[in-house]
Structures are given as C-alpha cells and as structure tokens.
XYZ file of C-alpha atoms in Angstrom:
258
model
C 61.167 70.583 191.976
C 59.721 68.759 188.910
C 59.908 70.159 185.354
C 56.167 70.631 185.336
C 56.190 72.538 188.586
C 59.064 74.731 187.340
C 57.118 75.558 184.071
C 53.913 76.319 186.064
C 55.918 78.633 188.319
C 57.447 80.253 185.313
C 54.000 80.768 183.805
C 52.718 82.378 187.000
C 55.707 84.694 187.215
C 55.210 85.687 183.554
C 51.561 86.437 184.071
C 52.372 88.529 187.206
C 54.984 90.384 185.247
C 52.547 91.067 182.500
C 49.979 92.471 185.067
C 52.624 94.726 186.642
C 53.671 96.003 183.222
C 50.096 96.831 182.235
C 49.469 98.688 185.524
C 52.641 100.615 185.194
C 51.958 101.577 181.608
C 48.439 102.723 182.583
C 49.850 104.916 185.376
C 52.571 106.241 183.038
C 50.028 107.042 180.388
C 47.826 108.983 182.915
C 50.841 110.881 184.159
C 52.029 111.776 180.608
C 48.590 112.877 179.499
C 48.461 115.224 182.560
C 51.871 116.686 181.782
C 51.034 117.097 178.097
C 47.732 118.783 178.954
C 49.427 121.137 181.447
C 52.713 122.073 179.834
C 52.922 121.333 176.126
C 51.706 123.667 173.341
C 48.285 123.032 171.818
C 49.676 122.318 168.250
C 51.804 119.356 169.488
C 49.026 117.628 171.435
C 47.327 115.913 168.344
C 50.566 114.163 167.418
C 51.009 112.866 170.906
C 47.440 111.707 171.058
C 48.017 109.763 167.779
C 51.226 108.255 169.203
C 49.494 107.223 172.452
C 46.637 105.776 170.421
C 48.989 103.603 168.355
C 50.882 102.608 171.486
C 47.568 101.526 173.159
C 46.653 99.420 170.069
C 50.010 97.694 170.192
C 49.860 96.997 173.868
C 46.290 95.770 173.584
C 47.333 93.337 170.771
C 50.281 91.987 172.878
C 47.916 91.422 175.816
C 45.378 89.689 173.596
C 48.127 87.541 172.082
C 49.438 86.492 175.507
C 45.921 85.322 176.435
C 44.948 83.783 173.091
C 48.179 81.930 172.348
C 47.502 78.981 174.708
C 43.981 78.631 173.295
C 45.237 78.487 169.717
C 48.050 76.184 170.755
C 45.586 73.705 172.187
C 43.511 73.725 168.969
C 46.570 73.070 166.850
C 47.785 70.400 169.151
C 44.462 68.517 169.240
C 44.180 68.553 165.426
C 47.784 67.514 164.707
C 47.989 64.906 167.457
C 44.737 63.356 166.102
C 46.301 62.992 162.674
C 49.492 61.526 163.978
C 47.619 59.074 166.267
C 45.595 57.911 163.439
C 48.729 57.086 161.509
C 50.218 55.247 164.571
C 47.003 53.124 164.812
C 47.360 52.122 161.200
C 50.970 51.092 161.818
C 49.861 49.085 164.880
C 47.133 47.295 162.843
C 49.586 46.403 160.130
C 52.186 45.249 162.605
C 49.624 43.021 164.429
C 48.602 41.522 161.145
C 52.246 40.892 160.286
C 52.816 39.108 163.581
C 49.690 36.980 163.152
C 51.109 35.631 159.840
C 54.886 35.678 160.601
C 55.039 35.286 164.356
C 57.047 38.506 164.896
C 56.905 42.263 164.103
C 58.442 43.891 161.102
C 61.479 46.242 161.444
C 61.040 48.101 158.093
C 58.246 50.181 156.681
C 58.848 49.165 153.056
C 58.646 45.455 153.991
C 55.510 46.177 156.095
C 53.800 48.011 153.274
C 54.591 45.108 150.875
C 53.154 42.709 153.317
C 49.937 44.700 153.508
C 49.830 44.784 149.671
C 50.362 41.013 149.126
C 49.807 39.277 152.521
C 46.802 37.102 153.462
C 45.154 35.787 156.556
C 44.278 32.054 156.658
C 40.652 31.632 157.714
C 40.259 28.410 159.743
C 37.528 26.574 161.646
C 38.229 24.472 164.754
C 35.976 21.493 165.542
C 36.012 18.588 168.038
C 36.429 15.089 166.752
C 37.342 11.616 168.038
C 38.760 8.358 166.791
C 39.469 4.852 168.149
C 42.969 3.811 169.048
C 44.296 0.499 170.394
C 45.536 0.950 174.031
C 48.339 -1.509 174.848
C 47.840 -1.180 178.581
C 44.232 -2.368 178.563
C 44.406 -4.391 175.418
C 41.332 -2.778 173.887
C 40.443 0.094 171.586
C 39.640 3.316 173.387
C 38.120 6.544 172.059
C 40.480 9.451 171.779
C 39.285 13.015 171.564
C 41.032 15.615 169.280
C 40.606 18.979 167.649
C 40.540 19.263 163.842
C 41.437 22.608 162.240
C 39.961 23.103 158.815
C 41.198 25.666 156.339
C 38.241 27.563 154.917
C 40.051 30.082 152.752
C 42.124 33.254 152.688
C 41.450 36.965 152.948
C 43.902 39.725 151.903
C 45.358 41.836 154.737
C 44.747 45.005 152.665
C 41.054 44.291 152.230
C 40.684 43.342 155.940
C 42.405 46.466 157.332
C 42.027 49.211 154.797
C 39.167 48.225 152.486
C 39.569 50.394 149.377
C 41.806 52.952 151.078
C 45.525 53.066 150.125
C 46.616 55.447 152.981
C 48.805 52.504 154.329
C 51.247 53.256 151.460
C 52.445 56.399 153.237
C 51.980 55.244 156.828
C 55.635 56.063 157.555
C 55.213 59.834 156.924
C 54.487 62.181 159.806
C 51.383 64.275 158.950
C 52.231 67.942 158.232
C 55.895 67.576 159.160
C 58.022 70.505 158.071
C 60.913 68.411 156.540
C 59.024 65.351 155.547
C 60.089 63.499 158.684
C 59.235 59.771 159.123
C 58.137 57.804 162.107
C 60.868 56.034 163.872
C 60.048 52.259 164.028
C 61.882 49.305 165.589
C 61.112 45.708 166.216
C 62.852 43.252 168.535
C 62.609 40.049 170.497
C 62.860 40.495 174.330
C 63.036 37.994 177.185
C 60.070 38.115 179.603
C 60.395 35.568 182.322
C 61.991 33.011 180.026
C 59.483 33.676 177.139
C 60.858 35.232 173.950
C 58.310 37.902 173.103
C 58.182 39.922 169.874
C 57.797 43.697 170.446
C 57.757 46.846 168.332
C 57.619 50.556 168.800
C 56.756 53.489 166.452
C 57.116 57.077 167.556
C 57.730 60.697 166.640
C 58.861 63.673 168.714
C 56.308 66.308 169.646
C 58.823 69.029 168.506
C 58.475 67.609 164.941
C 54.641 67.758 165.109
C 54.482 71.172 166.714
C 57.483 72.687 164.936
C 55.944 76.131 164.401
C 54.457 76.638 167.899
C 55.731 79.053 170.613
C 58.782 77.570 172.488
C 57.429 78.292 175.969
C 54.175 76.391 175.209
C 56.052 73.572 173.561
C 58.362 73.184 176.598
C 55.277 72.928 178.725
C 53.752 70.330 176.442
C 56.899 68.165 176.540
C 56.732 68.272 180.329
C 53.171 66.849 180.677
C 52.598 64.046 183.107
C 48.805 63.540 183.330
C 46.274 60.896 182.444
C 44.483 63.462 180.312
C 47.519 64.330 178.148
C 50.097 62.661 175.872
C 52.869 62.427 178.350
C 56.574 62.961 177.655
C 58.316 64.362 174.607
C 57.087 61.759 172.043
C 53.859 60.366 170.691
C 54.281 56.599 170.347
C 52.645 53.173 170.108
C 54.044 49.926 171.353
C 57.234 49.348 173.556
C 60.649 47.767 173.159
C 60.856 46.994 176.892
C 57.288 45.713 177.573
C 54.955 43.345 175.787
C 52.447 46.061 174.765
C 50.935 47.546 171.654
C 49.221 50.385 173.486
C 49.761 54.091 172.652
C 50.743 56.716 175.157
C 47.716 58.898 174.326
C 44.666 59.492 176.481
C 41.210 57.873 175.615
C 39.914 61.138 174.086
C 41.942 60.340 170.966
C 40.254 56.896 170.651
C 36.714 58.411 170.512
C 35.179 58.479 167.178
C 34.462 61.941 165.723
C 30.939 63.003 164.892
C-alpha cells in the first residue's frame, strides 16, 4: 500500500473514530441528565448543568477544530508556497542569465548575487553577408555566403531581470523560515548521451516552510503525488540528473495574481 493510501486510510479511521466519540458522548450526556434529574438533589443540579455546558463548549470547539484545521492548512500552504516559488523563479532567472554569459550555472549564492549586480548581456545582431574567394579547383573567384554578428551594446543583468527591485540580494533566504534557513543550491556538469550539459538545482523541504503546521497534515502534504499538488517532500527548481530548469509545482503557481 502506498504512503498516500495509508494516510487516506488513517484520515478515514480518524474521522470515523471522531463520529463514534461524538455519538457516545451524546448518549452519555442524555443518560447522565436523566439520572441527575431523577436521583440527585435539586441544589446540586445547577452546578452539574454548568459543568455539562462547559463540556459541551469544549467538545464543540474540538469538533470545529478537526473540521477547520485542513481548511486553514490549505490557506497557509498556498500563501507560503507562493512566496517560496516566487523566490525559486528569481533564482532560476539569475542562473539562466549566468549560464548565458558564462556557459555554466553558478554553485554559490554570493557569487550569483555579485553577477546580477555587475554582469551584463551582450546585445548582438546577426545578418547575412557574402564575399568573393578564389577557388583553386575551378580557377575562378566564387561568391561565399557568411553570417556577420555585430555587437550593438550591453545591458545590465540587474536591469533586465529585476528593474529597480533589489530582492535578488536575499534570494537565498527561505521566506518566513523559523530559523532563517537558506535554499539548498548546487550546480554540476552531467553527461547526456556524450554531451556535457550544465545543470543546477535549488530546493527547500516542505517541513521548513510549514514548520508550525499540524504533523498529521504535514505528513499528508509530504506524501502528495498529484498533478495538482507540489509532489514530494521538497519544493524545488532545476535538476541535477536531467537537463531541466522546471519547477516541481503545478501551473496554478505560475498564474498571475489579480
């Protein structure tokens, strides 16, 4: 049985147990009220009514909490995951710019931030051209086609990616982390069918992002395997085993907010 199936079965058992407990408490309460009304002195009854009232409020709160907790968890998850994924997108954009200029990905956040601060793209223009060249085989001059690349100028990486925003300077920090945790980031060169391909990966564990959430809901979140969820125990972008800069989040996190 898969982890997801086990957790679903556990949730169903927990809900069934809750229903059984509520029914038993209701029956017990009815029985106690009958006994109190029939056998106990009149002066004791107000205290017992108060005690049962407080018990009912407590049980009602616990039932409400068991129903409301998953709803609140989903809201917290959506908000925190959105912030984390936004940071991972910034890391990806900076890494892709670094690769464009240097031919590989960066392995260090400080170096990557410095590159964004000082690096520049070269703006080029490609045009077709031709020239005449003497051909020894035919003994005459023949026209040769070529491509000329003109350098038009330079544009700063910082201006291209972040405009007037300096958020890239703390791109390594996980938003809202309890102990100021950083994203894990690695870069490497892998062999793909004889081709040396640069790759990178940046990630953070869901436990770090959802550190204050109920353990049972967090366990269920870590077991997700669905196209509509962030699968696995981590939120990440890129890969160290495949040539990919995709993230493991669903498309809903790529939609622009109103």
